[in-house]
Each structure stands twice: as structure tokens, then as C-alpha cells.
Tab-separated table of C-alpha atoms in Angstrom:
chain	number	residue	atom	x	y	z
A	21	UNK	CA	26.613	59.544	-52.723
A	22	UNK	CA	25.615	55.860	-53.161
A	23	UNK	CA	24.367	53.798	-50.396
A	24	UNK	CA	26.122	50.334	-49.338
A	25	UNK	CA	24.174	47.420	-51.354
A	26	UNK	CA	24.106	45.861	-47.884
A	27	UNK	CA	21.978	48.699	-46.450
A	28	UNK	CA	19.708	48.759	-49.472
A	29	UNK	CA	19.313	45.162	-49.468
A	30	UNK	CA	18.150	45.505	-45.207
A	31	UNK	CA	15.326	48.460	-46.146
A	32	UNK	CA	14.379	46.143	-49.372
A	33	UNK	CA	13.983	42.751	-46.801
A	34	UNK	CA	12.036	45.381	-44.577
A	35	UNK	CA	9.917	46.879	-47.453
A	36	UNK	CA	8.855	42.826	-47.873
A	37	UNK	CA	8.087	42.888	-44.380
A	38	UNK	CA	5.904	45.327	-44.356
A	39	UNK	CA	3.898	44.330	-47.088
A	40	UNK	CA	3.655	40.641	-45.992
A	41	UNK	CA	1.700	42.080	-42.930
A	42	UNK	CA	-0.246	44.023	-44.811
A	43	UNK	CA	-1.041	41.106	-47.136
A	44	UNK	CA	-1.933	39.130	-44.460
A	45	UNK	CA	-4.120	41.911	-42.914
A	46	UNK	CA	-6.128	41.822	-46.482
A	47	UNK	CA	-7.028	38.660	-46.293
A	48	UNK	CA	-8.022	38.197	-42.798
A	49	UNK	CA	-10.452	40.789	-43.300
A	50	UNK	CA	-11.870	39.031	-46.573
A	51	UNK	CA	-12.398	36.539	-44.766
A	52	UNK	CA	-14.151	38.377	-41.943
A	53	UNK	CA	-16.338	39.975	-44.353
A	54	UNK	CA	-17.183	36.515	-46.213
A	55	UNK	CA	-18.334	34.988	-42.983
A	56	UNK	CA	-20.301	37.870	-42.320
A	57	UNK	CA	-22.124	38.150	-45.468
A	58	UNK	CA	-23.016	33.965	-45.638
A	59	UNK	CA	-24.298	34.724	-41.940
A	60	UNK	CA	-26.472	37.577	-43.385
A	61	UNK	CA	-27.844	35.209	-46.044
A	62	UNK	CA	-29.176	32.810	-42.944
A	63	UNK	CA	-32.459	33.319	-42.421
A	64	UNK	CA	-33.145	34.905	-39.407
A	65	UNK	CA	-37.228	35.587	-38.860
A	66	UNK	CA	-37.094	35.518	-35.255
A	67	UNK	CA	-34.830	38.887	-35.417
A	68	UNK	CA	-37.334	40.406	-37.818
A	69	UNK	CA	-39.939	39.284	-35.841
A	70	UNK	CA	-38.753	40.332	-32.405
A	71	UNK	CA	-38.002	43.956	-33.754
A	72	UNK	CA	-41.645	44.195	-35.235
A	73	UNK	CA	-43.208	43.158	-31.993
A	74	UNK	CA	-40.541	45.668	-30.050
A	75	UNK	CA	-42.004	48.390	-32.232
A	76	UNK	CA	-45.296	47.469	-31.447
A	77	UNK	CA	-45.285	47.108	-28.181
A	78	UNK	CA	-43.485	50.369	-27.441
A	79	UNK	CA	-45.974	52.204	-29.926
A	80	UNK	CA	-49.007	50.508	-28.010
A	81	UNK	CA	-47.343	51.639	-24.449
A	82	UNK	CA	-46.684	55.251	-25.567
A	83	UNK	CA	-50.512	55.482	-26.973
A	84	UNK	CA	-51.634	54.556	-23.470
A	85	UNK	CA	-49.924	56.411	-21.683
A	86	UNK	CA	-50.872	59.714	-23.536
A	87	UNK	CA	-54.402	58.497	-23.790
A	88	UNK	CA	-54.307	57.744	-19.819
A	89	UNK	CA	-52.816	61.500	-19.337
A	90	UNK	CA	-54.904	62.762	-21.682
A	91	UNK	CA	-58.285	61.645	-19.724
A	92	UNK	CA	-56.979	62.216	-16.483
A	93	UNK	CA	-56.261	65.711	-17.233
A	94	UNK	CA	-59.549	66.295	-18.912
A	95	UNK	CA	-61.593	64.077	-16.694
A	96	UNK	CA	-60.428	63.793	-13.739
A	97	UNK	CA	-63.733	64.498	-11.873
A	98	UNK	CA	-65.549	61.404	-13.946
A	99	UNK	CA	-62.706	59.355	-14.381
A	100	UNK	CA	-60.611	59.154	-11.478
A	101	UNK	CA	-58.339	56.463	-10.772
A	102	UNK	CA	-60.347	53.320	-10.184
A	103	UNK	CA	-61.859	53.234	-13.907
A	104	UNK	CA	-58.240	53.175	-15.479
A	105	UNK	CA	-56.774	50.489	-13.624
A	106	UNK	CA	-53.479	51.684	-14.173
A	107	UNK	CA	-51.251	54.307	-13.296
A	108	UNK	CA	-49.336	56.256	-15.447
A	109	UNK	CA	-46.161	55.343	-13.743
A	110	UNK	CA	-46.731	51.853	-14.899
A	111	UNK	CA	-46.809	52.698	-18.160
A	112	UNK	CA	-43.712	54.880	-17.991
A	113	UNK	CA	-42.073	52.027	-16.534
A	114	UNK	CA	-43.048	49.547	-19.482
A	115	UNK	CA	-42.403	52.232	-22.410
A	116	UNK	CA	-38.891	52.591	-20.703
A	117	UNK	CA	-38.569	48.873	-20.440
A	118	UNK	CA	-39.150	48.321	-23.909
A	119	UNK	CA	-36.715	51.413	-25.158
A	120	UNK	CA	-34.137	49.177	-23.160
A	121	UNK	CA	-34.820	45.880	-25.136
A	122	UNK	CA	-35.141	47.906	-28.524
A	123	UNK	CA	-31.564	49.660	-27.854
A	124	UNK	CA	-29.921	46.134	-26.435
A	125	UNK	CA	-31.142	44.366	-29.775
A	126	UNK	CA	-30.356	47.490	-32.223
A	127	UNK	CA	-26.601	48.920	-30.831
A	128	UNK	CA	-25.017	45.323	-31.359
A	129	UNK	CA	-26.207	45.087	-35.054
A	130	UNK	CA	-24.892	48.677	-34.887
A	131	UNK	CA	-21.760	48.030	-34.313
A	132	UNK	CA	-20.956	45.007	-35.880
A	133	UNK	CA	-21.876	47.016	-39.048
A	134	UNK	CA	-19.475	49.834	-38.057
A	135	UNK	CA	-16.971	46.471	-37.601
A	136	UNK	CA	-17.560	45.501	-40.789
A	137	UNK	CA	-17.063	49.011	-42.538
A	138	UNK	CA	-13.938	49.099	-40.952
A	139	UNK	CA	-12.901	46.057	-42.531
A	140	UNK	CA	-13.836	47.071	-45.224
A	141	UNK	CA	-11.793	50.055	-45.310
A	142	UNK	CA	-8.253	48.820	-43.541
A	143	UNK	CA	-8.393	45.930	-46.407
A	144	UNK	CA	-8.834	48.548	-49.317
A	145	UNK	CA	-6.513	50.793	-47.575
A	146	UNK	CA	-3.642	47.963	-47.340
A	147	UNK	CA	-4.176	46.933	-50.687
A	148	UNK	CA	-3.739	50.801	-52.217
A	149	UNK	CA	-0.603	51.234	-49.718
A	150	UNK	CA	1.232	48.025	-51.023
A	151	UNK	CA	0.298	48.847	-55.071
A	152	UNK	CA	1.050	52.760	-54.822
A	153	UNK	CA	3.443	53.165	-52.040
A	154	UNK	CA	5.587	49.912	-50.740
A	155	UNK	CA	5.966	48.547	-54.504
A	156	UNK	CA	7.207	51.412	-56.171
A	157	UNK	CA	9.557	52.078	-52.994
A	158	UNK	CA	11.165	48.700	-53.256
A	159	UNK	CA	11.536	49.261	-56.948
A	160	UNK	CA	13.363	52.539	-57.040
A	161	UNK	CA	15.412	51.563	-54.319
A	162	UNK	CA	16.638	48.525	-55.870
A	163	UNK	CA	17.047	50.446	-59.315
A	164	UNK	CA	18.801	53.207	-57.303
A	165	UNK	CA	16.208	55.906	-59.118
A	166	UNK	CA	16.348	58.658	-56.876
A	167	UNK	CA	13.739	60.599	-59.039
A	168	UNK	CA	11.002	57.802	-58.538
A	169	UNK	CA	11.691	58.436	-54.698
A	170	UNK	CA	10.888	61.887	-55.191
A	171	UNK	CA	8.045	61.269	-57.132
A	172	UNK	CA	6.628	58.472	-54.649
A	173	UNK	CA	7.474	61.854	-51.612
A	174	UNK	CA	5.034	64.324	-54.056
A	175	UNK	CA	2.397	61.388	-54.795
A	176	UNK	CA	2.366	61.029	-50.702
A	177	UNK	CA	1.359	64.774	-50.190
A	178	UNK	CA	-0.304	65.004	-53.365
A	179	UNK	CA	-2.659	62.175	-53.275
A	180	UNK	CA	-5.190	61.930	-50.539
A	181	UNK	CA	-6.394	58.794	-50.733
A	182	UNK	CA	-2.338	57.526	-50.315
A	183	UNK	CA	-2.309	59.485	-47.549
A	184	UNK	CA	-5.315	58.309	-45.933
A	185	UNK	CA	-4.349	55.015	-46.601
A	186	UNK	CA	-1.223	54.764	-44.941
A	187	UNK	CA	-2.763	56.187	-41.914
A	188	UNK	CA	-5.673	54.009	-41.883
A	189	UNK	CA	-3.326	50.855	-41.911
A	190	UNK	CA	-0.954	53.073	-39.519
A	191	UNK	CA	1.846	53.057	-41.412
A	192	UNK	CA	3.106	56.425	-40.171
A	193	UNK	CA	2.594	59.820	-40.945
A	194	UNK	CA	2.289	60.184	-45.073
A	195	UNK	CA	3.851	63.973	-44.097
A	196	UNK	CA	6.836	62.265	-42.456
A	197	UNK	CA	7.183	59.587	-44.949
A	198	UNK	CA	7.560	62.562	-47.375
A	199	UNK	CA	10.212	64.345	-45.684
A	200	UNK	CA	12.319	61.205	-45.097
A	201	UNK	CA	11.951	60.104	-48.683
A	202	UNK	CA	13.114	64.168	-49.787
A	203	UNK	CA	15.759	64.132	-46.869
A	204	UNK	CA	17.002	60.820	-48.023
A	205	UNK	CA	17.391	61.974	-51.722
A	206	UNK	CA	18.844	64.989	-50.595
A	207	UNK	CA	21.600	63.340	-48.643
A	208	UNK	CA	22.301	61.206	-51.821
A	209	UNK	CA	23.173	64.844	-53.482
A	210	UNK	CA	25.142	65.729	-50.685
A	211	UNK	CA	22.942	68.656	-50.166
A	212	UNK	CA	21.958	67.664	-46.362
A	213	UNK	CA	24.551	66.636	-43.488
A	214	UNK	CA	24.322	63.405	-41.341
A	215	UNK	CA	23.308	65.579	-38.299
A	216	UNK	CA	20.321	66.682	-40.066
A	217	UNK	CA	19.399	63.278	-40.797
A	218	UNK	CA	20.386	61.778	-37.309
A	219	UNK	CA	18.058	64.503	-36.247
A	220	UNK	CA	15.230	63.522	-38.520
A	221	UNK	CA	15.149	59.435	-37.854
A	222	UNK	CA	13.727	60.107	-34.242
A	223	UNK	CA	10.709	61.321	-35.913
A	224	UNK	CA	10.154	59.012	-38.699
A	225	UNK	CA	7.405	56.564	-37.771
A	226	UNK	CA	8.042	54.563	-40.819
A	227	UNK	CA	10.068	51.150	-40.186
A	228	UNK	CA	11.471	50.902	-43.443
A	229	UNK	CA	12.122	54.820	-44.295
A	230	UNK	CA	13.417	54.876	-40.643
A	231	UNK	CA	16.090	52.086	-41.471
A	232	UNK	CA	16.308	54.019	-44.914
A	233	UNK	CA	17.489	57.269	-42.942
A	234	UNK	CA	19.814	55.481	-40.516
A	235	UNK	CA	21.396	53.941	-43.691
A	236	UNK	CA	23.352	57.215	-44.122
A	237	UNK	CA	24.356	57.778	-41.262
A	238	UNK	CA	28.040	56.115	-39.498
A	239	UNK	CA	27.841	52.294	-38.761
A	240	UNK	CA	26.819	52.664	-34.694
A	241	UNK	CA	24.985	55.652	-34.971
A	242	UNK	CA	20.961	54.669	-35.975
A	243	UNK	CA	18.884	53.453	-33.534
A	244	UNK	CA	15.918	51.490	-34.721
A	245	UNK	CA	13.605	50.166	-32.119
């Protein structure tokens, strides 16, 4: 059963869609990741610095205080309090001021690197879903190869790191995508009925395999939202 040209050419404009945003999400995080690295390069020695002394400090404070616990507990009678100066509560209260300070200068550099992995990955991951998945879709639909739709339905389950991708860029469900490209092809061979694909769009979190589904079904009857 062939599909209007009309409908074909609507998923094909959609396909472009898609892959425009995704294009656009490359880039930005290039970009991101560019800054970031020429901001790396800046020299920064009062960061270095201010860790090293942080260290330090909080290494000098926890000495004392087991030293000061230490003596009072084994010299109590000689020692006393007067000698030492200070109590060990003070000390308790600097070592836990300095843990602060360490933590509020590490967990920001923490997650801007977790930030920047992420990048990282949703730029990869949009770059492998356009190549593998949104080019080859656009191609056999405009060829009207129902085979390379099947094929591109295996490759989703098949290959993980297509999967992944198409999650990580939140594409949809590569599971789904797989059914609707098999139901699709199916429908083609007139071995599936319109109810079964009316069924099926509701779940298809796709935009273009969604429009691709509603394609065969009666002129009033898809929904895409």
C-alpha cells in the first residue's frame, strides 16, 4: 500500500526538523565546551593556592586537636586546662569550619565538570542520532525502501550506542521507534489494520514516526500534539 507523496513529504519536512534542532544543540555545546577549555587555560594561582592552604589548615587543625585529646587523656593531672589554652571544642569548631570552605570551593568545580561531561555526551549523542538514525530515515522514506526501514527498526534494538543516543538527546524510546518503524512497514504489506496502528500512535514518543503512523490512518483520524 503506498503512502500519499503529500504525507511523505510532511514526515520528510519533520525529519529536517528534527535534525535542525539537533544540529543546533551540537554546536551550542561546542561552543560551551570551547569557552570552558580557553577559561581552563587562564591562569588561575589563587585557586591552587587557596586549596593548598585549605588542606593545610584543616591538616594543622585535625593534628591539634588529636594532640590536645591525646594529652588531656594521658595527662590530665599535669596538664589540665590552663597550659593548653584551648579547648577542644574550639578546634572542632575550626576543623569543621574549614571542611565547609574546602566542600564550598570543591562541589562547584564538581559540578561544572559533571556539566561539561554532559555536554560532552548530548553533542556526540546528537551527532550519532542525525548520521545513523534521522539520515537514513529521510532517505528510505523518500526512496520508498521499506527494507532500509526495517533495517534502520533492527539497527535501533541492535545497536546500543543508537539506542543510548536517542535517549540521551530524548528523542523517544529507541524500543518504540522500533515498533513504529516495523508497524509502519507492516501496514505498507497490508499485514496490520488501521486500528492497530491508531492504537499504536498514542504511544509513539517520536514526532516524526508519530506523524509517520498517523499517515496511514483516514484523513481526521491522527492526532499529533
Amino acid at each position: 500500500m503506498a503512502m500519499p507523496e503529500s504525507s511523505v513529504e510532511s514526515v520528510v519536512s519533520e525529519i529536517e526538523k528534527r535534525m535542525k534542532r539537533l544540529q543546533a544543540m551540537v554546536e551550542i555545546a561546542e561552543e560551551s565546551l570551547r569557552f570552558e577549555e580557553g577559561r581552563k587555560k587562564a591562569p588561575k594561582p589563587s585557586f591552587g593556592n587557596t586549596w593548598t592552604y585549605l588542606i593545610t589548615a584543616l591538616a594543622w587543625t585535625l593534628g591539634g586537636l588529636f594532640l590536645l585529646y591525646l594529652f588531656r587523656s594521658r595527662y590530665s593531672g599535669v596538664v589540665g586546662g590552663a597550659p593548653t589554652g584551648v579547648s577542644i571544642a574550639v578546634y572542632a569548631v575550626i576543623a569543621l569550619g574549614i571542611v565547609a570552605a574546602l566542600l564550598f570551593y570543591y562541589l562547584p568545580r564538581r559540578k561544572g565538570s559533571d556539566e561539561e561531561f554532559d555536554l560532552d555526551e548530548r553533542a556526540r549523542a546528537a551527532k550519532l542520532l542525525i548520521k545513523n538514525f534521522y539520515v537514513p530515515l529521510e532517505e528510505a522514506l523518500l526512496d520508498g525502501n521499506d527494507g532500509a526501514l526495517g533495517a534502520l527498526a533492527d539497527k535501533l534494538l541492535e545497536d546500543p550506542l543508537l539506542a543510548h543516543a536517542m535517549e540521551v538527546v530524548r528523542e523517544g524510546d529507541p524500543r518504540v521507534a522500533a515498533y513504529a518503524l516495523y508497524l509502519y512497514v507492516s501496514f505498507k504489506s497490508g499485514n496490520v489494520s488501521p486500528k492497530e496502528v491508531e492504537e499504536a500512535v498514542e504511544n509513539v514518543d517520536n514526532r516524526p514516526l508519530r506523524l509517520l503512523l498517523e499517515s496511514c490512518l483516514p484523513e481526521g483520524e491522527g492526532n499529533l500534539s
